[in-house]
PDB file of C-alpha atoms in Angstrom:
ATOM      1  CA  MET C  12      92.360  76.779  68.557  1.00 53.00           C
ATOM      2  CA  ASN C  13      90.673  73.777  71.399  1.00 56.00           C
ATOM      3  CA  THR C  14      87.955  75.909  71.865  1.00 65.00           C
ATOM      4  CA  PHE C  15      87.055  76.226  68.832  1.00 55.00           C
ATOM      5  CA  ARG C  16      87.177  73.300  67.528  1.00 60.00           C
ATOM      6  CA  GLN C  17      84.946  72.735  70.155  1.00 60.00           C
ATOM      7  CA  LYS C  18      82.547  75.389  69.530  1.00 59.00           C
ATOM      8  CA  LEU C  19      82.966  73.759  66.286  1.00 57.00           C
ATOM      9  CA  ARG C  20      82.123  70.346  67.184  1.00 64.00           C
ATOM     10  CA  GLY C  21      78.865  71.698  69.530  1.00 61.00           C
ATOM     11  CA  SER C  22      77.450  73.646  66.724  1.00 69.00           C
ATOM     12  CA  PHE C  23      77.542  70.636  64.000  1.00 68.00           C
ATOM     13  CA  LEU C  24      75.926  67.718  66.773  1.00 75.00           C
ATOM     14  CA  LEU C  25      73.477  70.638  67.215  1.00 76.00           C
ATOM     15  CA  GLN C  26      72.681  70.871  64.097  1.00 77.00           C
ATOM     16  CA  THR C  27      73.082  67.050  64.140  1.00 79.00           C
ATOM     17  CA  LEU C  28      69.530  66.367  65.982  1.00 80.00           C
ATOM     18  CA  LEU C  29      67.712  69.662  64.640  1.00 82.00           C
ATOM     19  CA  LEU C  30      67.909  68.330  61.563  1.00 79.00           C
ATOM     20  CA  THR C  31      67.186  64.524  62.596  1.00 79.00           C
ATOM     21  CA  PHE C  32      64.788  65.997  64.769  1.00 80.00           C
ATOM     22  CA  LEU C  33      63.488  67.179  61.183  1.00 79.00           C
ATOM     23  CA  VAL C  34      63.765  64.133  59.229  1.00 74.00           C
ATOM     24  CA  LEU C  35      61.495  62.255  62.669  1.00 76.00           C
ATOM     25  CA  ALA C  36      58.430  65.127  62.324  1.00 76.00           C
ATOM     26  CA  LEU C  37      57.760  65.144  58.312  1.00 74.00           C
ATOM     27  CA  PHE C  38      58.524  61.180  58.301  1.00 75.00           C
ATOM     28  CA  GLY C  39      58.178  59.686  60.310  1.00 74.00           C
ATOM     29  CA  PRO C  40      54.149  59.842  60.818  1.00 78.00           C
ATOM     30  CA  LEU C  41      54.635  58.464  57.057  1.00 81.00           C
ATOM     31  CA  LEU C  42      56.949  55.983  57.597  1.00 82.00           C
ATOM     32  CA  ASN C  43      54.759  54.464  60.325  1.00 81.00           C
ATOM     33  CA  LEU C  44      51.625  54.831  57.495  1.00 82.00           C
ATOM     34  CA  LEU C  45      53.900  52.665  55.243  1.00 83.00           C
ATOM     35  CA  ILE C  46      54.027  49.648  58.025  1.00 83.00           C
ATOM     36  CA  TRP C  47      50.807  49.704  58.389  1.00 83.00           C
ATOM     37  CA  THR C  48      49.553  49.086  54.575  1.00 84.00           C
ATOM     38  CA  VAL C  49      52.520  45.999  54.780  1.00 84.00           C
ATOM     39  CA  ALA C  50      51.362  44.300  57.981  1.00 84.00           C
ATOM     40  CA  GLU C  51      48.687  41.882  59.157  1.00 80.00           C
ATOM     41  CA  SER C  52      49.410  41.240  62.661  1.00 81.00           C
ATOM     42  CA  TRP C  53      50.593  44.396  64.651  1.00 78.00           C
ATOM     43  CA  PHE C  54      50.151  44.884  68.834  1.00 78.00           C
ATOM     44  CA  PHE C  55      51.469  45.892  71.985  1.00 75.00           C
ATOM     45  CA  PRO C  56      53.712  45.551  72.922  1.00 75.00           C
ATOM     46  CA  HIS C  57      55.698  44.257  69.616  1.00 75.00           C
ATOM     47  CA  THR C  58      57.643  47.109  68.165  1.00 77.00           C
ATOM     48  CA  LEU C  59      56.926  45.825  64.496  1.00 80.00           C
ATOM     49  CA  PRO C  60      54.434  44.242  62.547  1.00 82.00           C
ATOM     50  CA  SER C  61      54.727  40.234  63.859  1.00 80.00           C
ATOM     51  CA  GLN C  62      53.171  39.154  60.525  1.00 82.00           C
ATOM     52  CA  TRP C  63      54.079  41.336  57.363  1.00 83.00           C
ATOM     53  CA  GLY C  64      52.672  40.568  54.035  1.00 81.00           C
ATOM     54  CA  LEU C  65      49.825  42.825  51.267  1.00 81.00           C
ATOM     55  CA  LYS C  66      46.292  40.913  52.047  1.00 82.00           C
ATOM     56  CA  TYR C  67      45.135  43.443  53.420  1.00 82.00           C
ATOM     57  CA  TRP C  68      45.757  45.505  49.924  1.00 82.00           C
ATOM     58  CA  SER C  69      44.467  42.518  47.715  1.00 81.00           C
ATOM     59  CA  GLN C  70      41.138  43.211  50.503  1.00 80.00           C
ATOM     60  CA  VAL C  71      41.318  46.801  49.445  1.00 80.00           C
ATOM     61  CA  PHE C  72      41.564  46.045  45.324  1.00 79.00           C
ATOM     62  CA  SER C  73      39.429  43.779  45.128  1.00 77.00           C
ATOM     63  CA  PRO C  74      36.245  43.023  43.132  1.00 72.00           C
ATOM     64  CA  TYR C  75      34.063  43.764  45.868  1.00 73.00           C
ATOM     65  CA  SER C  76      36.061  46.226  47.901  1.00 75.00           C
ATOM     66  CA  ASP C  77      34.389  50.081  48.328  1.00 79.00           C
ATOM     67  CA  VAL C  78      37.582  51.281  48.073  1.00 81.00           C
ATOM     68  CA  SER C  79      37.426  51.859  43.667  1.00 81.00           C
ATOM     69  CA  GLY C  80      33.561  53.433  44.649  1.00 84.00           C
ATOM     70  CA  SER C  81      35.089  55.185  46.759  1.00 86.00           C
ATOM     71  CA  LEU C  82      37.610  57.039  44.998  1.00 86.00           C
ATOM     72  CA  SER C  83      35.258  56.990  41.795  1.00 88.00           C
ATOM     73  CA  VAL C  84      33.612  59.579  43.184  1.00 91.00           C
ATOM     74  CA  SER C  85      35.437  61.343  45.518  1.00 91.00           C
ATOM     75  CA  VAL C  86      36.583  62.284  41.953  1.00 90.00           C
ATOM     76  CA  LEU C  87      33.649  62.302  39.817  1.00 93.00           C
ATOM     77  CA  ILE C  88      33.149  65.987  42.884  1.00 94.00           C
ATOM     78  CA  ALA C  89      36.654  66.964  41.774  1.00 93.00           C
ATOM     79  CA  VAL C  90      35.970  67.838  39.114  1.00 93.00           C
ATOM     80  CA  LEU C  91      32.752  68.585  38.839  1.00 95.00           C
ATOM     81  CA  ALA C  92      34.096  71.525  41.187  1.00 95.00           C
ATOM     82  CA  VAL C  93      36.774  71.737  38.855  1.00 94.00           C
ATOM     83  CA  LEU C  94      34.740  72.797  36.310  1.00 95.00           C
ATOM     84  CA  VAL C  95      32.014  74.944  38.967  1.00 95.00           C
ATOM     85  CA  CYS C  96      34.938  76.664  40.006  1.00 93.00           C
ATOM     86  CA  LEU C  97      36.497  78.121  37.285  1.00 93.00           C
ATOM     87  CA  ILE C  98      33.391  78.591  35.219  1.00 93.00           C
ATOM     88  CA  ILE C  99      33.687  81.013  38.229  1.00 91.00           C
ATOM     89  CA  SER C 100      36.556  82.126  38.792  1.00 91.00           C
ATOM     90  CA  VAL C 101      38.090  82.851  34.744  1.00 91.00           C
ATOM     91  CA  PRO C 102      35.673  86.073  34.920  1.00 90.00           C
ATOM     92  CA  ALA C 103      35.628  87.366  38.132  1.00 88.00           C
ATOM     93  CA  GLY C 104      39.716  86.446  38.406  1.00 87.00           C
ATOM     94  CA  TYR C 105      39.414  88.776  35.286  1.00 86.00           C
ATOM     95  CA  ALA C 106      37.017  91.248  36.207  1.00 85.00           C
ATOM     96  CA  LEU C 107      38.574  92.087  39.426  1.00 85.00           C
ATOM     97  CA  ALA C 108      41.987  91.469  38.288  1.00 83.00           C
ATOM     98  CA  GLN C 109      41.589  95.056  36.461  1.00 80.00           C
ATOM     99  CA  ARG C 110      43.063  97.764  39.464  1.00 72.00           C
ATOM    100  CA  GLY C 111      40.161 100.139  38.511  1.00 71.00           C
ATOM    101  CA  MET C 112      37.529  97.643  39.554  1.00 74.00           C
ATOM    102  CA  PRO C 113      35.299  98.922  41.975  1.00 76.00           C
ATOM    103  CA  CYS C 114      35.262  97.587  45.495  1.00 76.00           C
ATOM    104  CA  ARG C 115      38.096  95.242  44.004  1.00 73.00           C
ATOM    105  CA  ALA C 116      39.524  94.725  48.166  1.00 74.00           C
ATOM    106  CA  PHE C 117      35.277  94.075  49.639  1.00 78.00           C
ATOM    107  CA  PHE C 118      35.059  91.606  46.834  1.00 77.00           C
ATOM    108  CA  MET C 119      38.589  89.691  47.142  1.00 77.00           C
ATOM    109  CA  LEU C 120      37.428  89.908  50.659  1.00 77.00           C
ATOM    110  CA  LEU C 121      34.090  87.943  50.271  1.00 77.00           C
ATOM    111  CA  PHE C 122      35.587  85.118  48.611  1.00 75.00           C
ATOM    112  CA  LEU C 123      38.087  84.530  52.048  1.00 75.00           C
ATOM    113  CA  ILE C 124      35.076  84.467  54.245  1.00 75.00           C
ATOM    114  CA  PRO C 125      34.422  80.670  53.946  1.00 71.00           C
ATOM    115  CA  GLN C 126      37.913  80.407  55.503  1.00 72.00           C
ATOM    116  CA  ALA C 127      36.610  82.313  58.949  1.00 73.00           C
ATOM    117  CA  PHE C 128      34.742  80.173  60.539  1.00 76.00           C
ATOM    118  CA  PRO C 129      34.638  77.075  61.988  1.00 77.00           C
ATOM    119  CA  ASN C 130      34.372  73.989  59.453  1.00 79.00           C
ATOM    120  CA  LEU C 131      31.921  72.326  61.843  1.00 80.00           C
ATOM    121  CA  THR C 132      29.456  75.147  62.155  1.00 81.00           C
ATOM    122  CA  VAL C 133      28.876  76.445  59.025  1.00 82.00           C
ATOM    123  CA  TYR C 134      28.434  72.823  57.063  1.00 84.00           C
ATOM    124  CA  MET C 135      26.047  71.664  59.942  1.00 85.00           C
ATOM    125  CA  ASN C 136      23.535  74.979  58.777  1.00 85.00           C
ATOM    126  CA  VAL C 137      24.376  74.065  54.913  1.00 85.00           C
ATOM    127  CA  ALA C 138      23.006  70.856  55.039  1.00 86.00           C
ATOM    128  CA  ARG C 139      20.144  72.258  56.941  1.00 86.00           C
ATOM    129  CA  LEU C 140      19.251  73.782  54.157  1.00 87.00           C
ATOM    130  CA  PHE C 141      20.388  71.440  52.010  1.00 88.00           C
ATOM    131  CA  TYR C 142      18.087  69.338  53.306  1.00 87.00           C
ATOM    132  CA  GLN C 143      15.099  71.115  52.673  1.00 87.00           C
ATOM    133  CA  TRP C 144      16.038  71.450  49.071  1.00 89.00           C
ATOM    134  CA  GLY C 145      16.831  67.930  48.334  1.00 87.00           C
ATOM    135  CA  LEU C 146      20.704  68.433  47.522  1.00 87.00           C
ATOM    136  CA  ASN C 147      21.389  66.669  50.445  1.00 88.00           C
ATOM    137  CA  GLY C 148      22.623  62.667  50.363  1.00 87.00           C
ATOM    138  CA  THR C 149      23.229  64.359  46.875  1.00 90.00           C
ATOM    139  CA  VAL C 150      26.083  64.357  44.717  1.00 91.00           C
ATOM    140  CA  ALA C 151      25.224  68.162  43.431  1.00 91.00           C
ATOM    141  CA  GLY C 152      24.770  68.953  46.795  1.00 91.00           C
ATOM    142  CA  VAL C 153      28.754  67.989  48.110  1.00 92.00           C
ATOM    143  CA  VAL C 154      29.939  68.710  44.201  1.00 93.00           C
ATOM    144  CA  LEU C 155      28.021  72.513  45.630  1.00 92.00           C
ATOM    145  CA  VAL C 156      29.656  72.054  49.363  1.00 92.00           C
ATOM    146  CA  HIS C 157      33.517  72.303  47.878  1.00 91.00           C
ATOM    147  CA  SER C 158      32.685  74.392  44.978  1.00 91.00           C
ATOM    148  CA  VAL C 159      32.485  76.955  47.950  1.00 87.00           C
ATOM    149  CA  HIS C 160      35.022  75.649  50.045  1.00 85.00           C
ATOM    150  CA  GLY C 161      37.447  76.077  46.771  1.00 89.00           C
ATOM    151  CA  LEU C 162      36.511  79.358  45.464  1.00 88.00           C
ATOM    152  CA  MET C 163      39.101  81.250  47.363  1.00 85.00           C
ATOM    153  CA  TYR C 164      41.288  79.819  46.515  1.00 85.00           C
ATOM    154  CA  SER C 165      41.180  78.905  42.353  1.00 90.00           C
ATOM    155  CA  ILE C 166      39.685  83.056  42.597  1.00 89.00           C
ATOM    156  CA  TRP C 167      43.432  84.720  44.466  1.00 86.00           C
ATOM    157  CA  ILE C 168      45.291  81.925  41.992  1.00 87.00           C
ATOM    158  CA  SER C 169      43.532  83.016  39.141  1.00 88.00           C
ATOM    159  CA  VAL C 170      43.267  87.605  40.098  1.00 87.00           C
ATOM    160  CA  ALA C 171      47.120  86.869  40.577  1.00 84.00           C
ATOM    161  CA  ALA C 172      47.793  84.699  36.844  1.00 85.00           C
ATOM    162  CA  PHE C 173      45.605  88.593  35.447  1.00 87.00           C
ATOM    163  CA  SER C 174      47.664  90.411  37.378  1.00 83.00           C
ATOM    164  CA  SER C 175      50.979  89.074  36.427  1.00 80.00           C
ATOM    165  CA  LEU C 176      50.089  89.283  32.802  1.00 80.00           C
ATOM    166  CA  ASP C 177      51.706  91.296  30.730  1.00 77.00           C
ATOM    167  CA  PRO C 178      49.149  94.599  28.621  1.00 77.00           C
ATOM    168  CA  MET C 179      51.038  95.790  26.562  1.00 81.00           C
ATOM    169  CA  LEU C 180      50.119  91.988  24.638  1.00 80.00           C
ATOM    170  CA  ALA C 181      46.903  92.870  25.387  1.00 79.00           C
ATOM    171  CA  ARG C 182      46.590  96.252  23.277  1.00 79.00           C
ATOM    172  CA  ALA C 183      48.669  95.340  20.466  1.00 82.00           C
ATOM    173  CA  SER C 184      45.873  92.515  19.500  1.00 81.00           C
ATOM    174  CA  ARG C 185      42.353  95.577  19.992  1.00 77.00           C
ATOM    175  CA  ASN C 186      45.004  97.641  17.756  1.00 77.00           C
ATOM    176  CA  LEU C 187      45.458  95.347  15.137  1.00 77.00           C
ATOM    177  CA  GLY C 188      42.041  94.940  15.341  1.00 79.00           C
ATOM    178  CA  ALA C 189      40.886  92.594  17.003  1.00 80.00           C
ATOM    179  CA  GLY C 190      37.904  91.936  18.670  1.00 81.00           C
ATOM    180  CA  PRO C 191      37.876  91.941  22.636  1.00 79.00           C
ATOM    181  CA  VAL C 192      36.133  87.706  23.382  1.00 82.00           C
ATOM    182  CA  TYR C 193      39.193  87.346  20.386  1.00 82.00           C
ATOM    183  CA  THR C 194      41.431  88.636  21.634  1.00 83.00           C
ATOM    184  CA  PHE C 195      40.546  87.130  25.556  1.00 84.00           C
ATOM    185  CA  PHE C 196      40.075  84.057  24.457  1.00 84.00           C
ATOM    186  CA  HIS C 197      43.673  84.039  21.483  1.00 83.00           C
ATOM    187  CA  ILE C 198      45.876  86.179  23.620  1.00 83.00           C
ATOM    188  CA  ILE C 199      45.128  86.617  27.917  1.00 85.00           C
ATOM    189  CA  LEU C 200      44.026  83.106  28.474  1.00 86.00           C
ATOM    190  CA  PRO C 201      46.598  80.772  27.507  1.00 85.00           C
ATOM    191  CA  GLN C 202      48.704  83.474  28.968  1.00 85.00           C
ATOM    192  CA  ALA C 203      47.062  82.770  32.593  1.00 86.00           C
ATOM    193  CA  ALA C 204      46.461  79.351  31.358  1.00 85.00           C
ATOM    194  CA  PRO C 205      49.057  78.080  34.122  1.00 83.00           C
ATOM    195  CA  GLY C 206      48.386  80.245  37.029  1.00 84.00           C
ATOM    196  CA  LEU C 207      44.352  78.529  36.657  1.00 88.00           C
ATOM    197  CA  ILE C 208      45.610  74.413  35.796  1.00 86.00           C
ATOM    198  CA  ALA C 209      47.642  75.712  39.289  1.00 84.00           C
ATOM    199  CA  ALA C 210      44.699  76.874  40.457  1.00 88.00           C
ATOM    200  CA  SER C 211      41.391  74.186  39.067  1.00 89.00           C
ATOM    201  CA  ILE C 212      44.848  71.440  41.127  1.00 88.00           C
ATOM    202  CA  PHE C 213      44.138  73.668  43.919  1.00 87.00           C
ATOM    203  CA  VAL C 214      40.835  72.810  44.247  1.00 91.00           C
ATOM    204  CA  PHE C 215      40.649  68.893  43.551  1.00 92.00           C
ATOM    205  CA  LEU C 216      43.758  68.094  45.962  1.00 89.00           C
ATOM    206  CA  GLU C 217      40.925  70.202  48.040  1.00 89.00           C
ATOM    207  CA  SER C 218      37.766  68.291  47.089  1.00 92.00           C
ATOM    208  CA  LEU C 219      39.249  65.061  47.162  1.00 90.00           C
ATOM    209  CA  ASP C 220      40.639  65.052  50.747  1.00 88.00           C
ATOM    210  CA  GLU C 221      37.831  67.171  52.480  1.00 89.00           C
ATOM    211  CA  PHE C 222      36.724  64.642  54.927  1.00 89.00           C
ATOM    212  CA  THR C 223      33.851  67.483  57.076  1.00 87.00           C
ATOM    213  CA  ALA C 224      31.843  68.791  54.143  1.00 88.00           C
ATOM    214  CA  THR C 225      31.004  65.542  52.730  1.00 90.00           C
ATOM    215  CA  PHE C 226      29.958  63.716  56.273  1.00 89.00           C
ATOM    216  CA  PHE C 227      27.472  66.809  56.733  1.00 89.00           C
ATOM    217  CA  VAL C 228      26.017  67.222  53.243  1.00 90.00           C
ATOM    218  CA  GLY C 229      26.440  63.585  51.540  1.00 85.00           C
ATOM    219  CA  ALA C 230      26.569  60.367  54.253  1.00 77.00           C
ATOM    220  CA  PRO C 231      25.562  57.960  54.178  1.00 79.00           C
ATOM    221  CA  ASP C 232      24.416  58.312  51.197  1.00 85.00           C
ATOM    222  CA  ILE C 233      27.633  60.234  49.195  1.00 89.00           C
ATOM    223  CA  THR C 234      31.369  58.296  49.897  1.00 87.00           C
ATOM    224  CA  THR C 235      34.659  59.379  49.155  1.00 90.00           C
ATOM    225  CA  LEU C 236      37.145  58.202  50.482  1.00 89.00           C
ATOM    226  CA  PRO C 237      38.255  60.654  53.199  1.00 90.00           C
ATOM    227  CA  ILE C 238      34.773  59.106  53.984  1.00 89.00           C
ATOM    228  CA  LEU C 239      35.918  55.425  54.114  1.00 87.00           C
ATOM    229  CA  LEU C 240      39.279  56.558  55.553  1.00 85.00           C
ATOM    230  CA  TYR C 241      37.188  56.892  58.411  1.00 86.00           C
ATOM    231  CA  THR C 242      34.663  55.048  58.302  1.00 85.00           C
ATOM    232  CA  ALA C 243      38.172  52.233  58.583  1.00 83.00           C
ATOM    233  CA  SER C 244      39.926  54.173  61.142  1.00 82.00           C
ATOM    234  CA  MET C 245      37.224  53.922  64.033  1.00 83.00           C
ATOM    235  CA  SER C 246      36.867  50.649  63.651  1.00 78.00           C
ATOM    236  CA  GLY C 247      40.069  49.851  63.479  1.00 78.00           C
ATOM    237  CA  ASN C 248      41.234  48.745  60.840  1.00 82.00           C
ATOM    238  CA  TYR C 249      43.731  50.404  60.700  1.00 83.00           C
ATOM    239  CA  GLN C 250      45.512  48.439  57.058  1.00 84.00           C
ATOM    240  CA  VAL C 251      42.773  49.456  55.749  1.00 84.00           C
ATOM    241  CA  SER C 252      42.887  52.920  56.761  1.00 86.00           C
ATOM    242  CA  SER C 253      46.496  53.099  55.609  1.00 87.00           C
ATOM    243  CA  ILE C 254      46.368  52.448  51.626  1.00 86.00           C
ATOM    244  CA  THR C 255      43.382  54.308  51.661  1.00 87.00           C
ATOM    245  CA  ALA C 256      45.571  57.902  53.195  1.00 86.00           C
ATOM    246  CA  LEU C 257      48.412  56.084  51.382  1.00 86.00           C
ATOM    247  CA  ILE C 258      46.044  56.412  48.209  1.00 86.00           C
ATOM    248  CA  LEU C 259      45.254  59.744  48.794  1.00 86.00           C
ATOM    249  CA  LEU C 260      48.529  60.792  49.345  1.00 84.00           C
ATOM    250  CA  VAL C 261      49.553  60.136  45.953  1.00 83.00           C
ATOM    251  CA  PRO C 262      48.107  62.184  44.244  1.00 81.00           C
ATOM    252  CA  SER C 263      48.586  65.174  46.340  1.00 79.00           C
ATOM    253  CA  VAL C 264      52.497  64.547  46.142  1.00 79.00           C
ATOM    254  CA  LEU C 265      52.474  64.147  41.983  1.00 80.00           C
ATOM    255  CA  PHE C 266      50.332  66.934  42.252  1.00 77.00           C
ATOM    256  CA  MET C 267      52.491  69.895  44.008  1.00 74.00           C
ATOM    257  CA  LEU C 268      55.453  68.386  42.373  1.00 75.00           C
ATOM    258  CA  VAL C 269      53.550  70.364  38.529  1.00 71.00           C
ATOM    259  CA  ILE C 270      52.519  73.184  40.814  1.00 67.00           C
ATOM    260  CA  HIS C 271      55.489  73.668  41.970  1.00 68.00           C
ATOM    261  CA  LYS C 272      56.188  73.991  38.064  1.00 65.00           C
ATOM    262  CA  PHE C 273      52.995  76.386  36.729  1.00 60.00           C
ATOM    263  CA  MET C 274      53.571  78.192  40.341  1.00 60.00           C
ATOM    264  CA  ARG C 275      55.800  81.428  38.614  1.00 57.00           C
ATOM    265  CA  PRO C 276      58.104  83.974  40.965  1.00 54.00           C
ATOM    266  CA  GLU C 277      56.079  86.810  39.652  1.00 52.00           C
ATOM    267  CA  MET C 278      52.297  85.257  39.618  1.00 51.00           C
ATOM    268  CA  LEU C 279      53.028  84.517  43.078  1.00 50.00           C
ATOM    269  CA  SER C 280      54.060  87.648  43.752  1.00 48.00           C
ATOM    270  CA  LYS C 281      50.741  89.535  42.690  1.00 51.00           C
ATOM    271  CA  LEU C 282      48.625  87.426  45.584  1.00 52.00           C
ATOM    272  CA  GLY C 283      46.928  88.730  47.331  1.00 48.00           C
ATOM    273  CA  LYS C 284      47.488  92.501  45.761  1.00 52.00           C
TER     274      LYS C 284
END
């Protein structure tokens, strides 16, 4: 009996240690980030800030700050990237969802190619080409490179969304006399809308957090929040960089909750098929 209790106690202690380590690994960096956002003075060897306050919050959101402008540019680029990806991924996803399409597997893998190479090498060569075409340092150039990066998410999720639909509804619409265009926009597209919304959110978040492509293609004329965060952290202004990181974190958490609602299990089972 005592041996059983000792084993049970040892198992409980091990589980507690593992859970504590997991919590620290997940929320430790976030806690450090939150402390930096309200730390006005924090130097080694102090464990906690010697002076607390919201001075840097007022600086970040002041009319003379670069954060509001960078946030507007980031949101604009992300929205435009979503529109470009949807224009391509909706017809492409519907076509690739048809199992009888020739070379279907090849086209599916084609959209994974941008993820198969190191981003640094790819964006350096893209920046050289865009410089020759007059797209370097422009919003259009940044939107294009963000869209190419986001097409992988939008295409694969769109294919899964269209593949999870009930084909009998489209057949019933055609049998009742509806044309293919009417059937697509009134029967097929509304059913696939949750998956397309999820794909749009993934592209939006990917574009909002993208740093490398913006740095090589857009800098110094285009300044987004990730660029501003990098500049602040490199200059040692950890308060401003932490507040900027927190601003980037909020939409990611909120949109992930939305994605959890729209990503149905039957749609997830179609990813990659």
